[in-house]
Protein backbone atom coordinates (compact mmCIF):
# COMPACT_ATOMS: atom_id res chain seq x y z
CA UNK A 1 0.00 0.00 0.00
CA UNK A 2 1.32 3.43 -0.95
CA UNK A 3 1.99 6.13 1.65
CA UNK A 4 -1.05 8.34 2.28
CA UNK A 5 1.28 11.31 2.75
CA UNK A 6 3.98 11.08 0.09
CA UNK A 7 6.64 13.81 0.24
CA UNK A 8 7.88 12.80 -3.21
CA UNK A 9 4.69 13.36 -5.18
CA UNK A 10 3.12 16.14 -3.14
CA UNK A 11 1.18 18.25 -3.04
CA UNK A 12 4.14 20.43 -2.07
CA UNK A 13 3.92 24.11 -1.10
CA UNK A 14 7.34 25.39 -2.11
CA UNK A 15 6.68 28.94 -0.90
CA UNK A 16 6.16 27.67 2.65
CA UNK A 17 3.51 28.76 5.14
CA UNK A 18 3.49 30.81 8.34
CA UNK A 19 2.20 29.05 11.45
CA UNK A 20 -0.07 30.98 13.80
CA UNK A 21 -1.70 30.11 17.12
CA UNK A 22 -5.49 30.11 16.92
CA UNK A 23 -6.67 32.31 19.81
CA UNK A 24 -9.95 30.48 20.42
CA UNK A 25 -11.29 28.82 23.54
CA UNK A 26 -13.36 25.72 22.76
CA UNK A 27 -15.96 24.71 25.38
CA UNK A 28 -16.17 21.07 26.45
CA UNK A 29 -19.48 19.42 25.58
CA UNK A 30 -20.87 15.94 26.09
CA UNK A 31 -23.86 14.40 24.37
CA UNK A 32 -26.86 12.43 25.55
CA UNK A 33 -24.81 9.26 25.31
CA UNK A 34 -22.75 10.30 28.34
CA UNK A 35 -25.88 10.75 30.44
CA UNK A 36 -27.22 7.39 29.30
CA UNK A 37 -23.88 5.79 30.19
CA UNK A 38 -24.09 7.14 33.73
CA UNK A 39 -27.72 6.04 34.14
CA UNK A 40 -26.83 2.54 32.95
CA UNK A 41 -24.11 2.30 35.60
CA UNK A 42 -26.64 3.10 38.33
CA UNK A 43 -29.10 0.63 36.81
CA UNK A 44 -26.46 -2.09 37.01
CA UNK A 45 -26.30 -1.57 40.74
CA UNK A 46 -25.36 0.90 43.44
CA UNK A 47 -21.73 -0.22 43.47
CA UNK A 48 -20.94 0.63 39.80
CA UNK A 49 -22.73 3.95 40.24
CA UNK A 50 -20.82 4.81 43.41
CA UNK A 51 -17.52 3.78 41.85
CA UNK A 52 -18.08 6.10 38.91
CA UNK A 53 -19.16 8.88 41.27
CA UNK A 54 -15.86 8.53 43.13
CA UNK A 55 -14.00 8.58 39.83
CA UNK A 56 -15.74 11.83 38.89
CA UNK A 57 -14.92 13.39 42.26
CA UNK A 58 -11.25 12.53 41.79
CA UNK A 59 -11.39 13.88 38.22
CA UNK A 60 -12.85 17.16 39.48
CA UNK A 61 -10.13 17.41 42.11
CA UNK A 62 -7.41 16.72 39.54
CA UNK A 63 -8.72 19.38 37.15
CA UNK A 64 -8.90 21.96 39.95
CA UNK A 65 -5.29 21.20 40.88
CA UNK A 66 -4.25 21.45 37.24
CA UNK A 67 -6.01 24.81 36.99
CA UNK A 68 -4.00 26.03 39.99
CA UNK A 69 -0.81 24.88 38.28
CA UNK A 70 -1.80 26.96 35.26
CA UNK A 71 -2.13 29.96 37.56
CA UNK A 72 1.27 29.24 39.10
CA UNK A 73 2.98 28.93 35.70
CA UNK A 74 1.33 32.13 34.49
CA UNK A 75 2.49 33.91 37.66
CA UNK A 76 6.07 32.82 37.00
CA UNK A 77 5.94 34.47 33.58
CA UNK A 78 4.53 37.62 35.16
CA UNK A 79 7.37 37.74 37.68
CA UNK A 80 10.00 37.58 34.94
CA UNK A 81 8.10 40.09 32.81
CA UNK A 82 7.97 42.51 35.74
CA UNK A 83 11.73 42.22 36.19
CA UNK A 84 12.21 42.79 32.49
CA UNK A 85 10.01 45.89 32.51
CA UNK A 86 12.20 47.31 35.29
CA UNK A 87 15.39 46.50 33.35
CA UNK A 88 14.05 47.97 30.12
CA UNK A 89 12.77 51.03 31.97
CA UNK A 90 16.24 51.65 33.42
CA UNK A 91 17.82 50.97 30.03
CA UNK A 92 15.45 53.42 28.35
CA UNK A 93 16.38 56.13 30.88
CA UNK A 94 20.09 55.51 30.34
CA UNK A 95 19.70 55.70 26.59
CA UNK A 96 17.52 58.80 26.89
CA UNK A 97 20.33 60.53 28.82
CA UNK A 98 22.71 59.85 25.94
CA UNK A 99 20.33 60.51 23.05
CA UNK A 100 16.70 61.54 22.82
CA UNK A 101 14.58 58.39 22.90
CA UNK A 102 11.17 58.09 21.26
CA UNK A 103 8.45 59.12 23.71
CA UNK A 104 6.41 56.08 22.61
CA UNK A 105 8.96 53.89 24.39
CA UNK A 106 8.08 55.31 27.82
CA UNK A 107 4.37 55.11 26.99
CA UNK A 108 4.76 51.42 26.16
CA UNK A 109 6.64 50.85 29.43
CA UNK A 110 3.81 52.43 31.43
CA UNK A 111 1.22 50.31 29.60
CA UNK A 112 3.25 47.16 30.19
CA UNK A 113 3.46 47.89 33.93
CA UNK A 114 -0.31 48.37 34.15
CA UNK A 115 -0.91 45.03 32.43
CA UNK A 116 1.26 42.91 34.73
CA UNK A 117 -0.11 40.22 37.08
CA UNK A 118 -3.15 39.38 34.99
CA UNK A 119 -4.47 35.82 35.02
CA UNK A 120 -6.03 36.24 31.60
CA UNK A 121 -4.01 34.65 28.80
CA UNK A 122 -4.94 37.33 26.29
CA UNK A 123 -3.85 40.10 28.69
CA UNK A 124 -0.54 38.30 29.27
CA UNK A 125 0.10 38.21 25.54
CA UNK A 126 -0.81 41.89 25.22
CA UNK A 127 1.64 42.81 28.01
CA UNK A 128 4.34 40.70 26.37
CA UNK A 129 3.71 42.49 23.07
CA UNK A 130 4.14 45.90 24.74
CA UNK A 131 7.45 44.78 26.27
CA UNK A 132 8.61 43.53 22.88
CA UNK A 133 7.69 46.93 21.47
CA UNK A 134 9.89 48.64 24.07
CA UNK A 135 12.82 46.41 23.18
CA UNK A 136 12.19 47.06 19.49
CA UNK A 137 12.28 50.83 20.00
CA UNK A 138 15.51 50.64 22.01
CA UNK A 139 17.08 48.36 19.44
CA UNK A 140 16.31 50.84 16.66
CA UNK A 141 18.06 53.52 18.71
CA UNK A 142 21.11 51.28 19.03
CA UNK A 143 21.13 50.86 15.25
CA UNK A 144 21.34 54.64 14.89
CA UNK A 145 23.84 55.07 17.74
CA UNK A 146 25.92 51.86 17.94
CA UNK A 147 28.44 53.52 20.30
CA UNK A 148 25.83 53.39 23.08
CA UNK A 149 26.58 49.69 23.60
CA UNK A 150 30.04 50.56 24.91
CA UNK A 151 28.61 52.37 27.94
CA UNK A 152 29.13 50.18 31.03
CA UNK A 153 25.69 50.59 32.62
CA UNK A 154 23.92 50.16 29.30
CA UNK A 155 25.97 47.05 28.54
CA UNK A 156 25.07 45.55 31.94
CA UNK A 157 21.37 46.28 31.39
CA UNK A 158 21.50 44.60 27.97
CA UNK A 159 23.05 41.47 29.52
CA UNK A 160 20.41 41.39 32.26
CA UNK A 161 17.68 41.73 29.64
CA UNK A 162 19.19 38.86 27.64
CA UNK A 163 19.25 36.66 30.74
CA UNK A 164 15.64 37.47 31.61
CA UNK A 165 14.55 36.71 28.05
CA UNK A 166 15.94 33.17 28.44
CA UNK A 167 14.09 32.76 31.74
CA UNK A 168 10.86 34.06 30.18
CA UNK A 169 11.23 31.63 27.27
CA UNK A 170 11.68 28.71 29.68
CA UNK A 171 8.68 29.84 31.76
CA UNK A 172 6.54 30.14 28.63
CA UNK A 173 7.49 26.62 27.58
CA UNK A 174 6.44 25.36 31.01
CA UNK A 175 3.15 27.26 30.74
CA UNK A 176 2.50 25.87 27.26
CA UNK A 177 3.20 22.34 28.51
CA UNK A 178 0.61 22.80 31.25
CA UNK A 179 -1.88 24.29 28.78
CA UNK A 180 -1.33 21.28 26.53
CA UNK A 181 -1.96 18.94 29.48
CA UNK A 182 -5.14 20.82 30.40
CA UNK A 183 -6.46 20.81 26.83
CA UNK A 184 -5.79 17.07 26.57
CA UNK A 185 -7.16 16.05 29.97
CA UNK A 186 -10.51 17.83 29.69
CA UNK A 187 -11.20 15.84 26.52
CA UNK A 188 -10.72 12.42 28.15
CA UNK A 189 -14.07 10.60 28.35
CA UNK A 190 -15.95 9.73 30.44
CA UNK A 191 -15.19 11.16 33.90
CA UNK A 192 -12.90 14.12 33.14
CA UNK A 193 -14.84 15.21 30.07
CA UNK A 194 -18.18 15.00 31.89
CA UNK A 195 -16.82 17.03 34.83
CA UNK A 196 -15.28 19.60 32.48
CA UNK A 197 -18.56 20.00 30.60
CA UNK A 198 -20.56 20.40 33.82
CA UNK A 199 -18.12 23.00 35.15
CA UNK A 200 -18.13 24.92 31.85
CA UNK A 201 -14.41 24.46 31.26
CA UNK A 202 -12.86 25.41 27.93
CA UNK A 203 -9.54 24.81 26.25
CA UNK A 204 -6.76 27.26 27.11
CA UNK A 205 -4.79 29.36 24.62
CA UNK A 206 -0.99 28.86 24.66
CA UNK A 207 1.52 31.69 24.47
CA UNK A 208 1.40 33.70 21.22
CA UNK A 209 4.45 35.59 19.95
CA UNK A 210 3.91 39.29 19.26
CA UNK A 211 3.96 40.81 15.80
CA UNK A 212 7.25 42.58 16.58
CA UNK A 213 8.95 39.28 17.43
CA UNK A 214 7.68 37.61 14.26
CA UNK A 215 8.92 40.53 12.18
CA UNK A 216 12.36 40.38 13.80
CA UNK A 217 12.55 36.62 13.21
CA UNK A 218 12.60 37.23 9.45
CA UNK A 219 15.42 39.77 9.61
CA UNK A 220 19.10 39.19 8.96
CA UNK A 221 21.07 39.61 12.20
CA UNK A 222 24.55 38.74 10.94
mmCIF file of C-alpha atoms in Angstrom:
data_model
loop_
_atom_site.group_PDB
_atom_site.id
_atom_site.type_symbol
_atom_site.label_atom_id
_atom_site.label_comp_id
_atom_site.label_asym_id
_atom_site.label_seq_id
_atom_site.Cartn_x
_atom_site.Cartn_y
_atom_site.Cartn_z
ATOM 1 C CA UNK A 1 0.000 0.000 0.000
ATOM 2 C CA UNK A 2 1.324 3.433 -0.951
ATOM 3 C CA UNK A 3 1.986 6.130 1.648
ATOM 4 C CA UNK A 4 -1.051 8.337 2.281
ATOM 5 C CA UNK A 5 1.281 11.312 2.748
ATOM 6 C CA UNK A 6 3.978 11.078 0.089
ATOM 7 C CA UNK A 7 6.640 13.811 0.235
ATOM 8 C CA UNK A 8 7.884 12.797 -3.208
ATOM 9 C CA UNK A 9 4.689 13.355 -5.181
ATOM 10 C CA UNK A 10 3.121 16.141 -3.144
ATOM 11 C CA UNK A 11 1.183 18.249 -3.036
ATOM 12 C CA UNK A 12 4.141 20.435 -2.066
ATOM 13 C CA UNK A 13 3.924 24.112 -1.099
ATOM 14 C CA UNK A 14 7.339 25.394 -2.109
ATOM 15 C CA UNK A 15 6.677 28.936 -0.898
ATOM 16 C CA UNK A 16 6.163 27.668 2.655
ATOM 17 C CA UNK A 17 3.512 28.757 5.137
ATOM 18 C CA UNK A 18 3.490 30.810 8.341
ATOM 19 C CA UNK A 19 2.201 29.046 11.448
ATOM 20 C CA UNK A 20 -0.071 30.981 13.803
ATOM 21 C CA UNK A 21 -1.698 30.114 17.116
ATOM 22 C CA UNK A 22 -5.494 30.114 16.919
ATOM 23 C CA UNK A 23 -6.674 32.307 19.812
ATOM 24 C CA UNK A 24 -9.945 30.482 20.422
ATOM 25 C CA UNK A 25 -11.289 28.820 23.541
ATOM 26 C CA UNK A 26 -13.359 25.720 22.765
ATOM 27 C CA UNK A 27 -15.959 24.711 25.380
ATOM 28 C CA UNK A 28 -16.170 21.065 26.448
ATOM 29 C CA UNK A 29 -19.478 19.418 25.581
ATOM 30 C CA UNK A 30 -20.867 15.941 26.089
ATOM 31 C CA UNK A 31 -23.856 14.397 24.369
ATOM 32 C CA UNK A 32 -26.864 12.431 25.552
ATOM 33 C CA UNK A 33 -24.808 9.258 25.309
ATOM 34 C CA UNK A 34 -22.752 10.299 28.340
ATOM 35 C CA UNK A 35 -25.877 10.751 30.441
ATOM 36 C CA UNK A 36 -27.221 7.388 29.301
ATOM 37 C CA UNK A 37 -23.876 5.792 30.186
ATOM 38 C CA UNK A 38 -24.091 7.143 33.732
ATOM 39 C CA UNK A 39 -27.723 6.036 34.135
ATOM 40 C CA UNK A 40 -26.833 2.539 32.951
ATOM 41 C CA UNK A 41 -24.111 2.299 35.599
ATOM 42 C CA UNK A 42 -26.641 3.103 38.327
ATOM 43 C CA UNK A 43 -29.096 0.634 36.810
ATOM 44 C CA UNK A 44 -26.459 -2.090 37.006
ATOM 45 C CA UNK A 45 -26.299 -1.569 40.741
ATOM 46 C CA UNK A 46 -25.364 0.895 43.435
ATOM 47 C CA UNK A 47 -21.729 -0.222 43.470
ATOM 48 C CA UNK A 48 -20.941 0.630 39.803
ATOM 49 C CA UNK A 49 -22.734 3.950 40.236
ATOM 50 C CA UNK A 50 -20.819 4.806 43.415
ATOM 51 C CA UNK A 51 -17.517 3.776 41.850
ATOM 52 C CA UNK A 52 -18.076 6.102 38.907
ATOM 53 C CA UNK A 53 -19.164 8.882 41.271
ATOM 54 C CA UNK A 54 -15.863 8.530 43.132
ATOM 55 C CA UNK A 55 -13.995 8.575 39.825
ATOM 56 C CA UNK A 56 -15.742 11.831 38.889
ATOM 57 C CA UNK A 57 -14.923 13.391 42.263
ATOM 58 C CA UNK A 58 -11.251 12.525 41.788
ATOM 59 C CA UNK A 59 -11.390 13.878 38.217
ATOM 60 C CA UNK A 60 -12.846 17.163 39.477
ATOM 61 C CA UNK A 61 -10.133 17.412 42.114
ATOM 62 C CA UNK A 62 -7.412 16.719 39.543
ATOM 63 C CA UNK A 63 -8.715 19.382 37.151
ATOM 64 C CA UNK A 64 -8.901 21.957 39.953
ATOM 65 C CA UNK A 65 -5.290 21.196 40.878
ATOM 66 C CA UNK A 66 -4.252 21.447 37.235
ATOM 67 C CA UNK A 67 -6.006 24.813 36.993
ATOM 68 C CA UNK A 68 -3.999 26.031 39.993
ATOM 69 C CA UNK A 69 -0.809 24.880 38.276
ATOM 70 C CA UNK A 70 -1.800 26.959 35.261
ATOM 71 C CA UNK A 71 -2.127 29.958 37.563
ATOM 72 C CA UNK A 72 1.274 29.242 39.102
ATOM 73 C CA UNK A 73 2.978 28.926 35.705
ATOM 74 C CA UNK A 74 1.330 32.131 34.491
ATOM 75 C CA UNK A 75 2.486 33.912 37.661
ATOM 76 C CA UNK A 76 6.072 32.818 36.996
ATOM 77 C CA UNK A 77 5.941 34.468 33.578
ATOM 78 C CA UNK A 78 4.527 37.621 35.159
ATOM 79 C CA UNK A 79 7.375 37.736 37.685
ATOM 80 C CA UNK A 80 9.997 37.580 34.942
ATOM 81 C CA UNK A 81 8.098 40.087 32.808
ATOM 82 C CA UNK A 82 7.970 42.505 35.738
ATOM 83 C CA UNK A 83 11.732 42.223 36.192
ATOM 84 C CA UNK A 84 12.212 42.785 32.487
ATOM 85 C CA UNK A 85 10.012 45.889 32.512
ATOM 86 C CA UNK A 86 12.205 47.310 35.294
ATOM 87 C CA UNK A 87 15.393 46.500 33.349
ATOM 88 C CA UNK A 88 14.052 47.970 30.116
ATOM 89 C CA UNK A 89 12.769 51.030 31.967
ATOM 90 C CA UNK A 90 16.237 51.650 33.419
ATOM 91 C CA UNK A 91 17.816 50.970 30.032
ATOM 92 C CA UNK A 92 15.452 53.423 28.346
ATOM 93 C CA UNK A 93 16.375 56.129 30.882
ATOM 94 C CA UNK A 94 20.091 55.507 30.344
ATOM 95 C CA UNK A 95 19.701 55.697 26.588
ATOM 96 C CA UNK A 96 17.523 58.795 26.889
ATOM 97 C CA UNK A 97 20.332 60.531 28.818
ATOM 98 C CA UNK A 98 22.707 59.853 25.945
ATOM 99 C CA UNK A 99 20.327 60.506 23.052
ATOM 100 C CA UNK A 100 16.698 61.544 22.822
ATOM 101 C CA UNK A 101 14.583 58.386 22.896
ATOM 102 C CA UNK A 102 11.172 58.093 21.260
ATOM 103 C CA UNK A 103 8.449 59.121 23.714
ATOM 104 C CA UNK A 104 6.412 56.084 22.609
ATOM 105 C CA UNK A 105 8.964 53.891 24.389
ATOM 106 C CA UNK A 106 8.081 55.306 27.820
ATOM 107 C CA UNK A 107 4.367 55.114 26.994
ATOM 108 C CA UNK A 108 4.762 51.425 26.157
ATOM 109 C CA UNK A 109 6.645 50.849 29.427
ATOM 110 C CA UNK A 110 3.814 52.428 31.426
ATOM 111 C CA UNK A 111 1.221 50.313 29.601
ATOM 112 C CA UNK A 112 3.254 47.165 30.192
ATOM 113 C CA UNK A 113 3.455 47.888 33.926
ATOM 114 C CA UNK A 114 -0.308 48.367 34.149
ATOM 115 C CA UNK A 115 -0.915 45.028 32.432
ATOM 116 C CA UNK A 116 1.264 42.914 34.726
ATOM 117 C CA UNK A 117 -0.111 40.225 37.079
ATOM 118 C CA UNK A 118 -3.148 39.380 34.993
ATOM 119 C CA UNK A 119 -4.471 35.822 35.021
ATOM 120 C CA UNK A 120 -6.032 36.243 31.602
ATOM 121 C CA UNK A 121 -4.010 34.650 28.796
ATOM 122 C CA UNK A 122 -4.940 37.331 26.291
ATOM 123 C CA UNK A 123 -3.845 40.099 28.695
ATOM 124 C CA UNK A 124 -0.541 38.304 29.265
ATOM 125 C CA UNK A 125 0.097 38.210 25.543
ATOM 126 C CA UNK A 126 -0.808 41.892 25.220
ATOM 127 C CA UNK A 127 1.635 42.805 28.007
ATOM 128 C CA UNK A 128 4.335 40.699 26.369
ATOM 129 C CA UNK A 129 3.707 42.491 23.071
ATOM 130 C CA UNK A 130 4.144 45.901 24.742
ATOM 131 C CA UNK A 131 7.449 44.778 26.274
ATOM 132 C CA UNK A 132 8.612 43.525 22.880
ATOM 133 C CA UNK A 133 7.687 46.932 21.467
ATOM 134 C CA UNK A 134 9.891 48.637 24.072
ATOM 135 C CA UNK A 135 12.817 46.408 23.183
ATOM 136 C CA UNK A 136 12.193 47.061 19.486
ATOM 137 C CA UNK A 137 12.282 50.831 19.996
ATOM 138 C CA UNK A 138 15.509 50.644 22.007
ATOM 139 C CA UNK A 139 17.076 48.361 19.442
ATOM 140 C CA UNK A 140 16.308 50.842 16.663
ATOM 141 C CA UNK A 141 18.059 53.518 18.712
ATOM 142 C CA UNK A 142 21.112 51.284 19.026
ATOM 143 C CA UNK A 143 21.127 50.859 15.248
ATOM 144 C CA UNK A 144 21.335 54.639 14.893
ATOM 145 C CA UNK A 145 23.838 55.074 17.740
ATOM 146 C CA UNK A 146 25.923 51.858 17.942
ATOM 147 C CA UNK A 147 28.439 53.520 20.304
ATOM 148 C CA UNK A 148 25.833 53.389 23.080
ATOM 149 C CA UNK A 149 26.581 49.689 23.600
ATOM 150 C CA UNK A 150 30.045 50.565 24.906
ATOM 151 C CA UNK A 151 28.608 52.371 27.943
ATOM 152 C CA UNK A 152 29.131 50.178 31.029
ATOM 153 C CA UNK A 153 25.687 50.592 32.621
ATOM 154 C CA UNK A 154 23.921 50.159 29.299
ATOM 155 C CA UNK A 155 25.970 47.050 28.543
ATOM 156 C CA UNK A 156 25.072 45.553 31.944
ATOM 157 C CA UNK A 157 21.370 46.278 31.392
ATOM 158 C CA UNK A 158 21.504 44.596 27.969
ATOM 159 C CA UNK A 159 23.053 41.473 29.521
ATOM 160 C CA UNK A 160 20.413 41.386 32.255
ATOM 161 C CA UNK A 161 17.684 41.730 29.643
ATOM 162 C CA UNK A 162 19.187 38.862 27.639
ATOM 163 C CA UNK A 163 19.251 36.656 30.743
ATOM 164 C CA UNK A 164 15.643 37.472 31.612
ATOM 165 C CA UNK A 165 14.549 36.711 28.050
ATOM 166 C CA UNK A 166 15.935 33.172 28.438
ATOM 167 C CA UNK A 167 14.088 32.760 31.736
ATOM 168 C CA UNK A 168 10.861 34.061 30.183
ATOM 169 C CA UNK A 169 11.228 31.633 27.266
ATOM 170 C CA UNK A 170 11.680 28.710 29.680
ATOM 171 C CA UNK A 171 8.681 29.837 31.762
ATOM 172 C CA UNK A 172 6.541 30.137 28.634
ATOM 173 C CA UNK A 173 7.494 26.618 27.580
ATOM 174 C CA UNK A 174 6.445 25.360 31.015
ATOM 175 C CA UNK A 175 3.153 27.263 30.739
ATOM 176 C CA UNK A 176 2.502 25.874 27.258
ATOM 177 C CA UNK A 177 3.196 22.341 28.507
ATOM 178 C CA UNK A 178 0.607 22.798 31.252
ATOM 179 C CA UNK A 179 -1.875 24.292 28.778
ATOM 180 C CA UNK A 180 -1.334 21.276 26.527
ATOM 181 C CA UNK A 181 -1.957 18.941 29.480
ATOM 182 C CA UNK A 182 -5.144 20.822 30.397
ATOM 183 C CA UNK A 183 -6.463 20.810 26.827
ATOM 184 C CA UNK A 184 -5.788 17.075 26.565
ATOM 185 C CA UNK A 185 -7.156 16.050 29.972
ATOM 186 C CA UNK A 186 -10.513 17.830 29.694
ATOM 187 C CA UNK A 187 -11.201 15.845 26.517
ATOM 188 C CA UNK A 188 -10.719 12.419 28.153
ATOM 189 C CA UNK A 189 -14.067 10.602 28.348
ATOM 190 C CA UNK A 190 -15.947 9.730 30.438
ATOM 191 C CA UNK A 191 -15.187 11.162 33.898
ATOM 192 C CA UNK A 192 -12.898 14.123 33.135
ATOM 193 C CA UNK A 193 -14.842 15.207 30.074
ATOM 194 C CA UNK A 194 -18.185 15.001 31.895
ATOM 195 C CA UNK A 195 -16.819 17.030 34.827
ATOM 196 C CA UNK A 196 -15.284 19.604 32.477
ATOM 197 C CA UNK A 197 -18.561 20.002 30.598
ATOM 198 C CA UNK A 198 -20.560 20.403 33.817
ATOM 199 C CA UNK A 199 -18.117 23.005 35.148
ATOM 200 C CA UNK A 200 -18.127 24.925 31.855
ATOM 201 C CA UNK A 201 -14.414 24.455 31.260
ATOM 202 C CA UNK A 202 -12.859 25.413 27.934
ATOM 203 C CA UNK A 203 -9.539 24.808 26.254
ATOM 204 C CA UNK A 204 -6.755 27.263 27.108
ATOM 205 C CA UNK A 205 -4.787 29.356 24.619
ATOM 206 C CA UNK A 206 -0.994 28.864 24.663
ATOM 207 C CA UNK A 207 1.518 31.686 24.465
ATOM 208 C CA UNK A 208 1.398 33.699 21.220
ATOM 209 C CA UNK A 209 4.451 35.586 19.949
ATOM 210 C CA UNK A 210 3.905 39.287 19.262
ATOM 211 C CA UNK A 211 3.956 40.811 15.800
ATOM 212 C CA UNK A 212 7.252 42.582 16.576
ATOM 213 C CA UNK A 213 8.948 39.283 17.428
ATOM 214 C CA UNK A 214 7.677 37.606 14.261
ATOM 215 C CA UNK A 215 8.917 40.529 12.177
ATOM 216 C CA UNK A 216 12.356 40.381 13.798
ATOM 217 C CA UNK A 217 12.552 36.620 13.209
ATOM 218 C CA UNK A 218 12.604 37.227 9.447
ATOM 219 C CA UNK A 219 15.418 39.774 9.607
ATOM 220 C CA UNK A 220 19.100 39.189 8.961
ATOM 221 C CA UNK A 221 21.066 39.612 12.204
ATOM 222 C CA UNK A 222 24.546 38.741 10.944
#
